[in-house]
Coordinates of C-alpha atoms in Angstrom, one line a residue:
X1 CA -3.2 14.5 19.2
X2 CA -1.5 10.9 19.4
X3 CA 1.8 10.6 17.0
X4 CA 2.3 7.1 18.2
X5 CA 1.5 4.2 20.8
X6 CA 3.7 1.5 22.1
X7 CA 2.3 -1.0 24.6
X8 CA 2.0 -4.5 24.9
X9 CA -0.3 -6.2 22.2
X10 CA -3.4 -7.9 23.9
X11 CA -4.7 -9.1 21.1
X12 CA -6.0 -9.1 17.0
X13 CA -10.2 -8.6 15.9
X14 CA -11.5 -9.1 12.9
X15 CA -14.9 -8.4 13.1
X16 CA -15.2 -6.8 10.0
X17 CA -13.2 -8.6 7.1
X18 CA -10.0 -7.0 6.1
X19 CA -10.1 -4.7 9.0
X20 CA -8.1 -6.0 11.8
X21 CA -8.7 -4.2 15.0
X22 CA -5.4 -4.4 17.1
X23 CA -6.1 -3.9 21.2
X24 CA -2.4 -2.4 22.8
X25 CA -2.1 -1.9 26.0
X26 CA -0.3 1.9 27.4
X27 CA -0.3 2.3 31.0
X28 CA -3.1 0.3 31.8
X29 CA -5.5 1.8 29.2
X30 CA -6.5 -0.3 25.9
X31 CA -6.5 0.7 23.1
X32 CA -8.5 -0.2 20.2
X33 CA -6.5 0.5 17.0
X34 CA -7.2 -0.5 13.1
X35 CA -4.6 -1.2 10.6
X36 CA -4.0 -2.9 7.2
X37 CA -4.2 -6.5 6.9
X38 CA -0.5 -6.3 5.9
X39 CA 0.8 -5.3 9.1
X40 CA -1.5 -7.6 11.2
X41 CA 0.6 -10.5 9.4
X42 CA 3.5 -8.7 10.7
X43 CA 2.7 -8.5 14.1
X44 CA 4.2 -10.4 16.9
X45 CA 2.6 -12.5 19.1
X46 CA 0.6 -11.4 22.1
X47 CA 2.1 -9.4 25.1
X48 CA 5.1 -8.9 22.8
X49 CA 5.8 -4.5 22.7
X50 CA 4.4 -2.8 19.8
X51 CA 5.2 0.6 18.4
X52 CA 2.8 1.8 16.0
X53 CA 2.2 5.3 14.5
X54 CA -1.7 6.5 14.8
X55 CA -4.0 8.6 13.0
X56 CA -7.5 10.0 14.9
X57 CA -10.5 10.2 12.7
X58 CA -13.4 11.8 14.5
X59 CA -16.8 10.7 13.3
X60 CA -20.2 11.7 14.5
X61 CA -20.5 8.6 17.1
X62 CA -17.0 7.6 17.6
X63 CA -13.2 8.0 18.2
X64 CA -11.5 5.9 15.5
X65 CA -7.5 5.0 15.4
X66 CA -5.9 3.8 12.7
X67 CA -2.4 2.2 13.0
X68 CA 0.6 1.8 10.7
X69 CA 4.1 0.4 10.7
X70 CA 5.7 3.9 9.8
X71 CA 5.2 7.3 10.0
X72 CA 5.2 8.1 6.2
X73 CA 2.8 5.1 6.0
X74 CA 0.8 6.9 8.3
X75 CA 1.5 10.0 6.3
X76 CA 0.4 9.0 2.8
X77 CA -3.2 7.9 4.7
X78 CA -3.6 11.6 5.6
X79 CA -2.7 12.5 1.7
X80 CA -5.2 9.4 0.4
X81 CA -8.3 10.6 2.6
X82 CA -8.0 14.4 1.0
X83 CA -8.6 12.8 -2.2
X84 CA -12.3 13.5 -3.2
X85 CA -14.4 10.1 -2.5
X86 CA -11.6 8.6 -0.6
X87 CA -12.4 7.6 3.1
X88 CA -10.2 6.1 5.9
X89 CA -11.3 2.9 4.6
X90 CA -10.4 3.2 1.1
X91 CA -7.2 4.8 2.2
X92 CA -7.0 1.7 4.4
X93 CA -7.7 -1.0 1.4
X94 CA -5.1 1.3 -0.8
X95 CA -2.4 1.2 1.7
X96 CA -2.9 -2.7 2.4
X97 CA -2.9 -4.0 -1.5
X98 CA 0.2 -2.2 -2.4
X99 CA 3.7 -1.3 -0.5
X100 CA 3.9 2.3 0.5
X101 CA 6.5 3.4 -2.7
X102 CA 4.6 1.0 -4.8
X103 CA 1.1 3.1 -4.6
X104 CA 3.0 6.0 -4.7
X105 CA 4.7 5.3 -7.9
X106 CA 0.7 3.9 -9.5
X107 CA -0.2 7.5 -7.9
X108 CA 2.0 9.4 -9.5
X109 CA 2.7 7.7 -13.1
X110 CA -1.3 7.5 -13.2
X111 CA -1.2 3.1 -13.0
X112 CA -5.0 3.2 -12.6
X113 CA -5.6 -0.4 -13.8
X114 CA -3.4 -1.5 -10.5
X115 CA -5.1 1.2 -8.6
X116 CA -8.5 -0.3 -9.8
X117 CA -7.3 -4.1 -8.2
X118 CA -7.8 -2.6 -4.9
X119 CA -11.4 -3.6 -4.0
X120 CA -13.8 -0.2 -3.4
X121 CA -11.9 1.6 -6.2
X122 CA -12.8 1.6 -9.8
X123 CA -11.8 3.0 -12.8
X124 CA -13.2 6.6 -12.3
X125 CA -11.9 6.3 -8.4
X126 CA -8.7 5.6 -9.6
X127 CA -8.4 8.1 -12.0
X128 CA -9.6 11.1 -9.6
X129 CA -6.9 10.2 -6.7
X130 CA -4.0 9.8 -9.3
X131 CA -5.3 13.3 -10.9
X132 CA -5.6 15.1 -7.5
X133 CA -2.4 13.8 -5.8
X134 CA 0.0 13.1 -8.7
X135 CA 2.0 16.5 -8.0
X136 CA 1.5 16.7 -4.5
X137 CA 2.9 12.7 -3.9
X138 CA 5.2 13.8 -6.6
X139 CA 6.7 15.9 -4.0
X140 CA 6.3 14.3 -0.9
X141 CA 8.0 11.4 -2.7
X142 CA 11.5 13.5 -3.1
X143 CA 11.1 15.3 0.3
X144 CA 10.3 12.1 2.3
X145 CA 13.6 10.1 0.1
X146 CA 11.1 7.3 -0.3
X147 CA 12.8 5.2 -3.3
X148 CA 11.7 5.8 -7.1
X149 CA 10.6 2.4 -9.1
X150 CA 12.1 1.9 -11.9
X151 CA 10.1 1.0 -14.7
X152 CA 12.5 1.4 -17.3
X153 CA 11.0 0.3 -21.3
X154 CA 7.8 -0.7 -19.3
X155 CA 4.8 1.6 -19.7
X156 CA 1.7 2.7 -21.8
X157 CA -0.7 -0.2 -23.5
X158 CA 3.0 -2.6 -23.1
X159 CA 2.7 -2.3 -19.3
X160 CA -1.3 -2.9 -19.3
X161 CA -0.9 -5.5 -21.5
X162 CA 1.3 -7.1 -19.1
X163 CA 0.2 -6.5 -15.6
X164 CA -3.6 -7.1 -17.0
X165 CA -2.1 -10.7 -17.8
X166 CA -0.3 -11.4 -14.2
X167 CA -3.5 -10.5 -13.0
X168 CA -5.5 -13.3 -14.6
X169 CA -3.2 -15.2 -13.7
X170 CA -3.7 -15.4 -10.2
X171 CA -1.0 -13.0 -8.9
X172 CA -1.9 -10.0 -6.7
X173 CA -1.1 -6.8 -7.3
X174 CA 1.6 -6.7 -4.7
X175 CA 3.3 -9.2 -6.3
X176 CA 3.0 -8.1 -9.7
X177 CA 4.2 -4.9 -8.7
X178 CA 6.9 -6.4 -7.0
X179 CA 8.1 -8.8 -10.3
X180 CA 7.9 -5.8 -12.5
X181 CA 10.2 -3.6 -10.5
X182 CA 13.2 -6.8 -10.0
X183 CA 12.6 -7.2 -14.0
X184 CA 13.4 -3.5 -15.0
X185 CA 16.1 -3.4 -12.8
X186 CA 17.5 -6.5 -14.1
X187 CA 20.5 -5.2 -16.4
X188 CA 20.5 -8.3 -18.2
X189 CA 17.0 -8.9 -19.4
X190 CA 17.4 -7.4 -23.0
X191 CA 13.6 -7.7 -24.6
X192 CA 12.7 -4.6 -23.3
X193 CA 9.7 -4.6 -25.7
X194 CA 8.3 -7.3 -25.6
X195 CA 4.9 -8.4 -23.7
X196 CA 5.5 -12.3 -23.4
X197 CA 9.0 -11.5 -22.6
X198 CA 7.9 -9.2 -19.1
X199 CA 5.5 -12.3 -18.4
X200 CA 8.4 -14.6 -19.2
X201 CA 10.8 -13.0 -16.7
X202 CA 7.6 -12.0 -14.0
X203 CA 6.6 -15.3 -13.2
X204 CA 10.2 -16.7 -13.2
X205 CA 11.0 -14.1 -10.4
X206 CA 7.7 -15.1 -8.8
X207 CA 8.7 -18.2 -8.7
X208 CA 11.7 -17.9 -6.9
X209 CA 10.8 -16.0 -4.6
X210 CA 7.8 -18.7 -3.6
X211 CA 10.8 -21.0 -3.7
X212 CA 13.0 -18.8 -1.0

């Protein structure tokens, strides 16, 4: 029905937490839209012209819109809430703790311990989306150009082992995410194979990008 709205921004709700309600303003109509946490950080300030691509949800007492930055954001939210047990909510929560090719690539390669940081998803959860979508992501993934992580010498218990670490440590999964991918891409970091090593280089990246 709606592919996108731009209007001026009246303002930001958050009466539930972690579900920002956005109120945009189209030719004198408001509308009421949610969207991640993440891109009400990213918002400008009021009566400033947003853009954002929608998604309708019809439930039995209400119109609900949900908002996002891009259109294959919005897209992967239609894939999520196919997945058996997944919601718009969940979809929502998903699409807010990680960057769009981020939980592709947990999707697809089966990541279900940084699936599982998301908060509404366990370990079962996890496992059911990344067994139902895997393929279908797969191809979205190629046919959408969205970019492929590299996680080169990084994966199985090694990659737990690590991420589990960065976690209880204080990092998000975002961030974690975010560390891993500079450090395989990093042509000079050598110990490929070692767990303290990954931590070693993680946090150092971490750091300097708090430092930036």
């Amino acid at each position: 029905m709606f592919s996108y709205l731009k209007g001026l921004l009246v303002g930001v709700q958050m009466a539930v937490p972690q579900r920002p309600v956005l109120t945009l303003e189209v030719n004198g109509v408001g509308y009421e839209v949610q969207v991640t946490p993440r891109l009400a950080r990213e918002l400008p300030g009021t009566q400033q012209e947003v853009q954002v691509f929608v998604d309708l949800q019809l439930r039995d007492d209400r119109v609900l819109l949900f908002g996002f930055a891009t259109a294959p954001e919005r897209e992967l939210f239609r894939q999520l809430i196919r997945a058996s047990g997944v919601g718009a909510q969940l979809a929502m929560a998903l699409l807010s703790t990680l960057a769009l090719e981020d939980l592709v690539q947990a999707i697809v390669s089966g990541n279900h311990k940084i699936l599982s940081q998301t908060p509404g998803v366990g370990k079962k959860t996890a496992e059911r989306i990344s067994l139902e979508l895997r393929e279908t992501l797969s191809q979205w993934r190629e046919q959408a150009n969205l970019e492929v992580v590299a996680t080169a010498g990084l994966g199985g218990n090694l990659l737990e082992d690590v991420e589990m670490t960065l976690l209880a440590l204080g990092y998000t999964p975002q961030e974690v995410v975010s560390a891993l991918n500079a450090v395989s891409s990093d042509l000079q970091f050598g110990d490929r194979e070692n767990a303290e090593a990954w931590i070693k280089e993680a946090i150092s990246w971490l750091s300097r990008e708090v430092a930036d």
